[in-house]
CSV table of C-alpha atoms in Angstrom, one decimal:
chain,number,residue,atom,x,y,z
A,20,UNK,CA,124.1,-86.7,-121.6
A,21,UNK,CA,121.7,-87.6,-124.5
A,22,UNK,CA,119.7,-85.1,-125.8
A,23,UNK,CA,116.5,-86.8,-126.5
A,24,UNK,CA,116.0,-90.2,-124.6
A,25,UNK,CA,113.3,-92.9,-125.6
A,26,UNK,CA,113.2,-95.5,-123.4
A,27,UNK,CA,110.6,-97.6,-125.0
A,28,UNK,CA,112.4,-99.1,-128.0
A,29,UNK,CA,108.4,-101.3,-128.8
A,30,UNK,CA,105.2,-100.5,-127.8
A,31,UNK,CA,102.1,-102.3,-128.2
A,32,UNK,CA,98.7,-101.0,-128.6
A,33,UNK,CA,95.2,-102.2,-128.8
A,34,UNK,CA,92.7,-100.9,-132.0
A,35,UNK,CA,91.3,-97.7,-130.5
A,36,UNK,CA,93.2,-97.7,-127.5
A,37,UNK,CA,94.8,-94.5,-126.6
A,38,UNK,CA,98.9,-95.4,-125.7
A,39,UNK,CA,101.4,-92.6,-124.5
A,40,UNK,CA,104.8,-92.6,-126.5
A,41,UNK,CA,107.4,-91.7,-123.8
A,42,UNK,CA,110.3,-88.8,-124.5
A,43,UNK,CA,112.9,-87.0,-122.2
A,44,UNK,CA,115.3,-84.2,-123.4
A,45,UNK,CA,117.9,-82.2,-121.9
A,46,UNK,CA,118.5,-78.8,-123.1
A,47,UNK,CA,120.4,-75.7,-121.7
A,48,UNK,CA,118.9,-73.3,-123.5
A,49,UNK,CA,115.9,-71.3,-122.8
A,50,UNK,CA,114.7,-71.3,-126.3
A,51,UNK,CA,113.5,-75.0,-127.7
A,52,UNK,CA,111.0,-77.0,-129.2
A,53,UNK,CA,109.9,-80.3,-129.3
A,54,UNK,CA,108.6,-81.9,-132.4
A,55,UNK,CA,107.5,-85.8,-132.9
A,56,UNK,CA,107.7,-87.6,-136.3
A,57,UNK,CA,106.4,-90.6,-137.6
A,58,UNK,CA,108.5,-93.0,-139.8
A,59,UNK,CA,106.2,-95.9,-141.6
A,60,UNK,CA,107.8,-98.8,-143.4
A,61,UNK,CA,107.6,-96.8,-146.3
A,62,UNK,CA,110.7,-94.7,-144.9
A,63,UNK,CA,108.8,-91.4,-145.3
A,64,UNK,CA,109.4,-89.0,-142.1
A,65,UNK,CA,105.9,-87.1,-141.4
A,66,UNK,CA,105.5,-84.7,-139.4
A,67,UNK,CA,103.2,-85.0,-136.8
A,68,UNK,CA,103.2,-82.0,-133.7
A,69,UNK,CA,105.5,-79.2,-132.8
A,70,UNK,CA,105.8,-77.5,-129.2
A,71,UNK,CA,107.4,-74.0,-128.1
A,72,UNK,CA,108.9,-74.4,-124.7
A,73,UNK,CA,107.1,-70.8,-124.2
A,74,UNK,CA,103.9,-72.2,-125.3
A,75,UNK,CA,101.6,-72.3,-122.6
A,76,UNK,CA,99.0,-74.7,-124.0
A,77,UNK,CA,99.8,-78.2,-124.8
A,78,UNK,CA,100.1,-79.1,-128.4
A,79,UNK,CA,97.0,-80.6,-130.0
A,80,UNK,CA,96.8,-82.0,-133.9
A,81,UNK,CA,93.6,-84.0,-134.4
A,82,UNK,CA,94.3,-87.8,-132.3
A,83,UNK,CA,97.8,-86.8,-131.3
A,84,UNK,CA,98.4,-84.7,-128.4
A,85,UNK,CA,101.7,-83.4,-126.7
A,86,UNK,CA,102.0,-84.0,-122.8
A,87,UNK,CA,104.7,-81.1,-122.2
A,88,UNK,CA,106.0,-81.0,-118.9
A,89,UNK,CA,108.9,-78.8,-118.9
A,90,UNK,CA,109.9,-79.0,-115.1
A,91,UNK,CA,110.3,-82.9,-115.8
A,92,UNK,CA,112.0,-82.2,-119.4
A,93,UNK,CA,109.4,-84.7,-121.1
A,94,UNK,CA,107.5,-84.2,-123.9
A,95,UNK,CA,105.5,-87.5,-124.2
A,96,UNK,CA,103.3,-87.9,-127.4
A,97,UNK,CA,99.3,-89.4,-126.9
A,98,UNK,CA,97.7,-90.9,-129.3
A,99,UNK,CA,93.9,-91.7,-129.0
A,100,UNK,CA,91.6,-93.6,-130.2
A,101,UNK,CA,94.3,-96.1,-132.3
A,102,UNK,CA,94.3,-96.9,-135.6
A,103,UNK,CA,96.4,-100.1,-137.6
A,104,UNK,CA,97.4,-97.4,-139.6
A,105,UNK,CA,99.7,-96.0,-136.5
A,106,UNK,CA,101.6,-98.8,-136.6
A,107,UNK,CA,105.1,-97.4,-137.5
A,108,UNK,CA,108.4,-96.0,-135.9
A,109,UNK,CA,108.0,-92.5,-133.9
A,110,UNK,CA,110.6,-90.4,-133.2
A,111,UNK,CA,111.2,-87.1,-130.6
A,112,UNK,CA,113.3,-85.0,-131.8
A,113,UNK,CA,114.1,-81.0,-130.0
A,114,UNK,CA,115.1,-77.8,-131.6
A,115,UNK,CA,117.7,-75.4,-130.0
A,116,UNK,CA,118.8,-72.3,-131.2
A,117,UNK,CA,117.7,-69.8,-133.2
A,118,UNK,CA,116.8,-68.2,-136.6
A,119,UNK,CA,118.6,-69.8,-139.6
A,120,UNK,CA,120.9,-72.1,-137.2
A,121,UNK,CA,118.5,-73.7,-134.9
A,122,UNK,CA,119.6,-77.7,-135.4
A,123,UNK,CA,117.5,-80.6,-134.2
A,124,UNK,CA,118.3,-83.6,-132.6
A,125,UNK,CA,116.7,-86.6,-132.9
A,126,UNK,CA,116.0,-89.9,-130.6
A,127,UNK,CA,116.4,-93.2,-131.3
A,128,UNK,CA,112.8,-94.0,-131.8
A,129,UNK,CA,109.7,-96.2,-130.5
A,130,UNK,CA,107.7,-98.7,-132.6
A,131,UNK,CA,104.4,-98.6,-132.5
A,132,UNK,CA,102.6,-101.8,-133.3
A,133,UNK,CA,98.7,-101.5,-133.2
A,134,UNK,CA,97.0,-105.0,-132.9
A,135,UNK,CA,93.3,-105.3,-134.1
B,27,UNK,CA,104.8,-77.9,-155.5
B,28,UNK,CA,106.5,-81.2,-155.3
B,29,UNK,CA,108.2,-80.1,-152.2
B,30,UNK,CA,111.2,-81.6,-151.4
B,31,UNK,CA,112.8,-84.3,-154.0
B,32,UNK,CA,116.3,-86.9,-153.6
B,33,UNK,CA,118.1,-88.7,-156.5
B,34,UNK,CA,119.0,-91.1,-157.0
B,35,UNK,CA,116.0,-93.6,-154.5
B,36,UNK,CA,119.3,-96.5,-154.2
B,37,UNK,CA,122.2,-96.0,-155.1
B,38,UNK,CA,124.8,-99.3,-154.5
B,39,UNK,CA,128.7,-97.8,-154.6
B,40,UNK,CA,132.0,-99.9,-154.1
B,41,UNK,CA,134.6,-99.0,-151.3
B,42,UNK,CA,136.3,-95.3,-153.2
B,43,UNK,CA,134.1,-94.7,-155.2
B,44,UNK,CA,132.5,-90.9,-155.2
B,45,UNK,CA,128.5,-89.8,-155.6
B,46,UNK,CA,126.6,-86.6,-155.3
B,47,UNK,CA,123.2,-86.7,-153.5
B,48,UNK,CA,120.7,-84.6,-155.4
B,49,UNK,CA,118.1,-82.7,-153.5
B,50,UNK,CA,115.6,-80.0,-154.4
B,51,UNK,CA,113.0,-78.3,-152.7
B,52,UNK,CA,110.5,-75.8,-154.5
B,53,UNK,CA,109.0,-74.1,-151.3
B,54,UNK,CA,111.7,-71.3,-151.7
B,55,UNK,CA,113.5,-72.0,-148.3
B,56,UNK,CA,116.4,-70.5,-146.9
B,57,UNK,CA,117.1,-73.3,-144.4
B,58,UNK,CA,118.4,-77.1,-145.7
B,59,UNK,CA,119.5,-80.1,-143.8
B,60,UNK,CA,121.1,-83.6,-144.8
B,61,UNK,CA,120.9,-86.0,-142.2
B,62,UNK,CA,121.7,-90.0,-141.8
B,63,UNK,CA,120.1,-92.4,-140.7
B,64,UNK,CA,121.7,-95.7,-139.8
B,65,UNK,CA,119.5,-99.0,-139.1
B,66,UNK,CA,117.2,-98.7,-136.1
B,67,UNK,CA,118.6,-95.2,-135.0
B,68,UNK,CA,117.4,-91.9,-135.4
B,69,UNK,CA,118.5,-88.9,-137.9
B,70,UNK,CA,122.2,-87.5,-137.2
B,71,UNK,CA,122.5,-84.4,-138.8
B,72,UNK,CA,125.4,-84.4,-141.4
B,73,UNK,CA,125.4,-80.8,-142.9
B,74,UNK,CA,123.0,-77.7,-142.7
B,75,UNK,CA,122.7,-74.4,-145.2
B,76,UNK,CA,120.7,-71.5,-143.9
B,77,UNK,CA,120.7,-69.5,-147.6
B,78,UNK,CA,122.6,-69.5,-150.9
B,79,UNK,CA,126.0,-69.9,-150.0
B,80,UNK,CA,126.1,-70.4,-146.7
B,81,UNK,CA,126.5,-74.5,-145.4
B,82,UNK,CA,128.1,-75.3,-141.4
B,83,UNK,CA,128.8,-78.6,-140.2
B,84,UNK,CA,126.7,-80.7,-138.3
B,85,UNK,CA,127.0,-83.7,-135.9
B,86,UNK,CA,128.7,-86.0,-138.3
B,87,UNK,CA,130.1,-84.2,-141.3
B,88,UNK,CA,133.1,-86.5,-141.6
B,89,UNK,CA,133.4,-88.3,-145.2
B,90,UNK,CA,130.9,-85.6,-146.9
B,91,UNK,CA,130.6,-82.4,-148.2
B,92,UNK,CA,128.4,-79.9,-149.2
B,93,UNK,CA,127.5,-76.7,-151.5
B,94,UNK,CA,124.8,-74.5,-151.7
B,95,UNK,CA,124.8,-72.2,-154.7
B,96,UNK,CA,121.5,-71.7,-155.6
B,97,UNK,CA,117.8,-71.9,-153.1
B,98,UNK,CA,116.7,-74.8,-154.1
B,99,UNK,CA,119.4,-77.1,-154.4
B,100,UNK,CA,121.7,-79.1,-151.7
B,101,UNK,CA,123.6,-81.4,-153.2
B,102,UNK,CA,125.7,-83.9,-150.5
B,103,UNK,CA,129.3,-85.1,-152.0
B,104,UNK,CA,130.8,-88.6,-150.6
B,105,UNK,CA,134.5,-88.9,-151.2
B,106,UNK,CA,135.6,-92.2,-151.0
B,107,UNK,CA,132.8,-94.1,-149.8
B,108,UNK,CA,133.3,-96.5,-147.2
B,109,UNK,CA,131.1,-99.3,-145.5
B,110,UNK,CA,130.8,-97.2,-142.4
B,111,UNK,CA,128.6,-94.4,-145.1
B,112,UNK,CA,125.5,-97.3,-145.6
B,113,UNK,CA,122.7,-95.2,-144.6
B,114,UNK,CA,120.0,-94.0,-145.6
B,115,UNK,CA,120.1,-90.2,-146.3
B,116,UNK,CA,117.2,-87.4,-145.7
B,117,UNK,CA,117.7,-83.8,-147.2
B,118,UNK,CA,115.1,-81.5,-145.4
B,119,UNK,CA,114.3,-77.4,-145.7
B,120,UNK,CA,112.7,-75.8,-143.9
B,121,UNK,CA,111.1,-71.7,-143.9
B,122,UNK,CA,110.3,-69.4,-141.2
B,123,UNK,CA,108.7,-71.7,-139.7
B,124,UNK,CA,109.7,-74.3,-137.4
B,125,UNK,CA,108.8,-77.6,-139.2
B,126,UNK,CA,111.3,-79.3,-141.4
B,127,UNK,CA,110.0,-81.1,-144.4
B,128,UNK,CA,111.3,-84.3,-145.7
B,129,UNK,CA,112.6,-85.6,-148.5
B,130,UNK,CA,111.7,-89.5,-149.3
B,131,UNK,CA,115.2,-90.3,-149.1
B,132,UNK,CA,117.6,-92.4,-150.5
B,133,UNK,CA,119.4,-95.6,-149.4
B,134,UNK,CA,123.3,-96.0,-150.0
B,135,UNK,CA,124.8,-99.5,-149.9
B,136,UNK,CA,129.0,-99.0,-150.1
B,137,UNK,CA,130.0,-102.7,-150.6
Protein backbone atom coordinates (compact mmCIF):
# COMPACT_ATOMS: atom_id res chain seq x y z
CA UNK A 1 0.00 0.00 0.00
CA UNK A 2 1.29 3.60 -0.62
CA UNK A 3 2.28 5.45 2.07
CA UNK A 4 1.10 8.81 1.30
CA UNK A 5 -1.66 8.99 -1.40
CA UNK A 6 -2.67 12.31 -3.42
CA UNK A 7 -5.37 11.90 -5.38
CA UNK A 8 -5.61 15.27 -6.90
CA UNK A 9 -2.66 15.35 -9.30
CA UNK A 10 -4.24 19.62 -10.43
CA UNK A 11 -6.25 21.80 -8.52
CA UNK A 12 -7.69 24.98 -9.40
CA UNK A 13 -8.35 27.84 -7.18
CA UNK A 14 -10.00 31.22 -7.39
CA UNK A 15 -7.79 34.59 -5.99
CA UNK A 16 -8.83 34.50 -2.31
CA UNK A 17 -10.61 31.50 -2.30
CA UNK A 18 -9.84 29.08 0.32
CA UNK A 19 -9.17 25.28 -1.51
CA UNK A 20 -8.46 22.02 0.58
CA UNK A 21 -5.31 19.99 -0.73
CA UNK A 22 -6.34 16.34 -0.20
CA UNK A 23 -3.69 13.68 1.53
CA UNK A 24 -4.11 9.98 2.91
CA UNK A 25 -1.36 7.99 4.68
CA UNK A 26 -1.05 4.66 6.03
CA UNK A 27 1.16 4.05 8.81
CA UNK A 28 1.67 1.17 11.46
CA UNK A 29 3.31 2.88 13.76
CA UNK A 30 1.97 4.74 16.74
CA UNK A 31 4.54 7.45 16.48
CA UNK A 32 4.23 9.84 13.15
CA UNK A 33 3.93 13.10 11.67
CA UNK A 34 2.65 14.71 8.86
CA UNK A 35 4.35 17.49 7.20
CA UNK A 36 3.22 19.46 3.83
CA UNK A 37 5.75 21.23 1.47
CA UNK A 38 5.55 23.51 -1.14
CA UNK A 39 7.64 23.17 -4.39
CA UNK A 40 7.43 26.46 -6.73
CA UNK A 41 8.90 26.49 -10.31
CA UNK A 42 11.85 27.70 -8.85
CA UNK A 43 12.51 23.96 -7.47
CA UNK A 44 13.01 25.17 -3.95
CA UNK A 45 11.10 22.69 -1.31
CA UNK A 46 9.58 25.02 1.61
CA UNK A 47 8.37 24.01 4.39
CA UNK A 48 5.10 24.81 5.13
CA UNK A 49 3.23 22.79 8.53
CA UNK A 50 4.19 19.88 10.63
CA UNK A 51 1.65 17.63 12.73
CA UNK A 52 2.38 15.10 15.77
CA UNK A 53 -0.06 12.27 15.47
CA UNK A 54 -0.25 12.91 19.54
CA UNK A 55 -0.98 16.52 18.90
CA UNK A 56 -4.31 17.24 19.99
CA UNK A 57 -4.82 20.60 18.21
CA UNK A 58 -4.75 20.89 14.53
CA UNK A 59 -1.82 22.53 13.01
CA UNK A 60 -2.07 26.21 12.27
CA UNK A 61 0.80 28.46 10.37
CA UNK A 62 -0.68 31.84 9.30
CA UNK A 63 -3.18 30.93 5.87
CA UNK A 64 -2.39 27.22 5.93
CA UNK A 65 -4.08 24.97 8.26
CA UNK A 66 -3.82 21.16 8.75
CA UNK A 67 -7.21 19.15 8.80
CA UNK A 68 -5.89 16.03 10.84
CA UNK A 69 -8.17 13.29 11.13
CA UNK A 70 -6.39 10.38 12.36
CA UNK A 71 -9.32 7.79 12.50
CA UNK A 72 -9.60 8.46 8.57
CA UNK A 73 -5.63 8.57 8.19
CA UNK A 74 -5.92 12.08 6.29
CA UNK A 75 -4.10 14.98 6.78
CA UNK A 76 -5.61 17.41 4.24
CA UNK A 77 -3.87 20.89 4.00
CA UNK A 78 -6.30 24.42 3.86
CA UNK A 79 -5.25 27.17 2.49
CA UNK A 80 -7.30 30.51 2.91
CA UNK A 81 -7.79 33.37 1.53
CA UNK A 82 -5.50 32.44 -1.92
CA UNK A 83 -2.94 34.14 -3.30
CA UNK A 84 -1.26 33.90 -7.20
CA UNK A 85 1.66 33.43 -5.29
CA UNK A 86 0.31 29.70 -4.10
CA UNK A 87 0.40 28.62 -7.37
CA UNK A 88 3.00 25.83 -7.13
CA UNK A 89 3.36 21.97 -6.51
CA UNK A 90 2.46 20.70 -2.79
CA UNK A 91 3.51 17.73 -1.47
CA UNK A 92 2.39 15.41 1.87
CA UNK A 93 4.87 13.75 3.10
CA UNK A 94 4.77 11.49 6.86
CA UNK A 95 7.50 10.74 9.33
CA UNK A 96 7.86 7.38 11.12
CA UNK A 97 10.19 6.43 13.51
CA UNK A 98 12.16 7.83 15.83
CA UNK A 99 15.20 9.87 17.02
CA UNK A 100 18.12 10.01 14.48
CA UNK A 101 16.34 7.34 12.08
CA UNK A 102 12.94 8.62 11.61
CA UNK A 103 12.61 8.64 7.54
CA UNK A 104 9.90 10.45 5.57
CA UNK A 105 8.06 9.56 2.75
CA UNK A 106 6.80 11.63 0.33
CA UNK A 107 3.56 11.81 -2.14
CA UNK A 108 3.48 12.40 -5.47
CA UNK A 109 2.19 15.81 -5.29
CA UNK A 110 -0.83 18.34 -6.24
CA UNK A 111 -0.49 21.51 -8.38
CA UNK A 112 -1.91 24.34 -7.29
CA UNK A 113 -2.87 26.76 -9.87
CA UNK A 114 -4.49 30.14 -8.47
CA UNK A 115 -6.43 32.02 -11.21
CA UNK A 116 -6.97 35.92 -10.65
CA UNK B 1 24.01 30.88 8.29
CA UNK B 2 23.56 29.89 4.68
CA UNK B 3 21.91 26.76 5.76
CA UNK B 4 22.00 24.05 3.64
CA UNK B 5 24.19 24.45 0.21
CA UNK B 6 24.50 21.68 -3.21
CA UNK B 7 27.22 21.86 -5.94
CA UNK B 8 27.41 21.74 -8.51
CA UNK B 9 23.28 23.59 -9.57
CA UNK B 10 23.59 21.17 -13.25
CA UNK B 11 25.64 18.98 -13.81
CA UNK B 12 25.29 17.08 -17.58
CA UNK B 13 27.41 13.43 -17.28
CA UNK B 14 27.79 10.74 -20.15
CA UNK B 15 26.64 6.99 -19.58
CA UNK B 16 29.99 5.75 -16.91
CA UNK B 17 31.00 8.48 -16.02
CA UNK B 18 31.41 9.17 -12.01
CA UNK B 19 30.50 12.61 -9.83
CA UNK B 20 30.27 13.55 -6.23
CA UNK B 21 27.37 15.66 -5.05
CA UNK B 22 28.52 18.26 -2.61
CA UNK B 23 26.39 19.36 0.25
CA UNK B 24 26.92 21.41 3.37
CA UNK B 25 24.80 22.55 6.02
CA UNK B 26 26.05 25.01 8.79
CA UNK B 27 23.12 24.63 11.32
CA UNK B 28 25.39 21.88 13.13
CA UNK B 29 22.93 18.86 12.48
CA UNK B 30 23.42 15.43 13.31
CA UNK B 31 20.69 14.25 10.83
CA UNK B 32 21.32 14.41 6.73
CA UNK B 33 19.23 13.07 3.90
CA UNK B 34 19.73 12.82 -0.09
CA UNK B 35 16.75 12.28 -1.86
CA UNK B 36 15.61 12.09 -5.78
CA UNK B 37 13.29 13.40 -7.42
CA UNK B 38 12.27 12.19 -10.84
CA UNK B 39 9.84 14.35 -13.13
CA UNK B 40 6.41 14.98 -11.67
CA UNK B 41 6.96 12.54 -8.66
CA UNK B 42 7.76 13.16 -5.25
CA UNK B 43 11.19 12.85 -3.18
CA UNK B 44 12.58 9.05 -2.84
CA UNK B 45 14.93 8.95 -0.27
CA UNK B 46 18.35 7.64 -1.48
CA UNK B 47 20.63 7.70 1.68
CA UNK B 48 20.35 9.13 5.25
CA UNK B 49 23.34 9.91 8.03
CA UNK B 50 22.22 10.49 11.59
CA UNK B 51 25.97 11.82 12.81
CA UNK B 52 29.65 11.83 11.72
CA UNK B 53 30.12 8.52 10.52
CA UNK B 54 27.19 6.98 10.62
CA UNK B 55 25.06 6.74 6.84
CA UNK B 56 22.03 3.66 6.25
CA UNK B 57 20.36 3.09 3.13
CA UNK B 58 17.24 4.46 2.13
CA UNK B 59 14.42 3.54 -0.42
CA UNK B 60 16.58 3.65 -3.49
CA UNK B 61 20.26 3.49 -2.73
CA UNK B 62 21.12 1.50 -5.80
CA UNK B 63 23.86 3.28 -8.19
CA UNK B 64 25.06 5.72 -5.19
CA UNK B 65 26.96 5.99 -2.22
CA UNK B 66 27.62 7.90 0.58
CA UNK B 67 30.15 9.16 3.48
CA UNK B 68 29.84 11.16 6.30
CA UNK B 69 33.05 12.12 7.97
CA UNK B 70 32.61 15.34 9.25
CA UNK B 71 28.87 17.40 10.60
CA UNK B 72 28.55 19.36 8.00
CA UNK B 73 29.25 17.57 5.00
CA UNK B 74 27.26 14.76 2.85
CA UNK B 75 28.75 14.18 -0.14
CA UNK B 76 26.55 11.54 -2.62
CA UNK B 77 29.01 9.38 -5.05
CA UNK B 78 27.39 8.07 -8.53
CA UNK B 79 29.29 5.19 -10.02
CA UNK B 80 28.69 4.78 -13.47
CA UNK B 81 25.93 7.01 -14.14
CA UNK B 82 23.24 5.79 -16.13
CA UNK B 83 20.09 7.41 -17.90
CA UNK B 84 17.90 5.83 -15.28
CA UNK B 85 20.09 8.55 -12.51
CA UNK B 86 18.39 11.93 -14.38
CA UNK B 87 16.96 13.52 -11.41
CA UNK B 88 17.11 16.13 -9.69
CA UNK B 89 18.88 15.61 -6.23
CA UNK B 90 17.91 17.30 -2.62
CA UNK B 91 20.43 16.98 0.36
CA UNK B 92 18.43 17.87 3.54
CA UNK B 93 19.51 17.98 7.63
CA UNK B 94 17.71 18.23 9.91
CA UNK B 95 18.23 18.88 14.16
CA UNK B 96 16.20 17.89 17.05
CA UNK B 97 13.58 18.93 15.57
CA UNK B 98 11.28 17.52 13.24
CA UNK B 99 11.55 19.73 10.09
CA UNK B 100 13.96 18.91 7.38
CA UNK B 101 15.61 21.79 5.55
CA UNK B 102 16.35 21.87 2.01
CA UNK B 103 18.94 22.33 -0.10
CA UNK B 104 18.16 24.15 -3.60
CA UNK B 105 19.18 21.19 -5.35
CA UNK B 106 20.86 20.13 -8.30
CA UNK B 107 19.77 18.67 -11.63
CA UNK B 108 21.75 15.66 -13.31
CA UNK B 109 21.28 14.93 -16.95
CA UNK B 110 23.24 11.33 -17.76
CA UNK B 111 23.14 11.36 -21.60
Amino acid sequence: AQKITQTQPGMFVQEKEAVTLDCTYDTSDPSYGLFWYKQPSSGEMIFLIYQGSYDQQNATEGRYSLNFQKARKSANLVISASQLGDSAMYFCAMREGSGGYQKVTFGIGTKLQVIP
Amino acid sequence: NAGVTQTPKFRILKIGQSMTLQCTQDMNHNYMYWYRQDPGMGLKLIYYSVGAGITDKGEVPNGYNVSRSTTEDFPLRLELAAPSQTSVYFCASRGSGNEQFFGPGTRLTVL
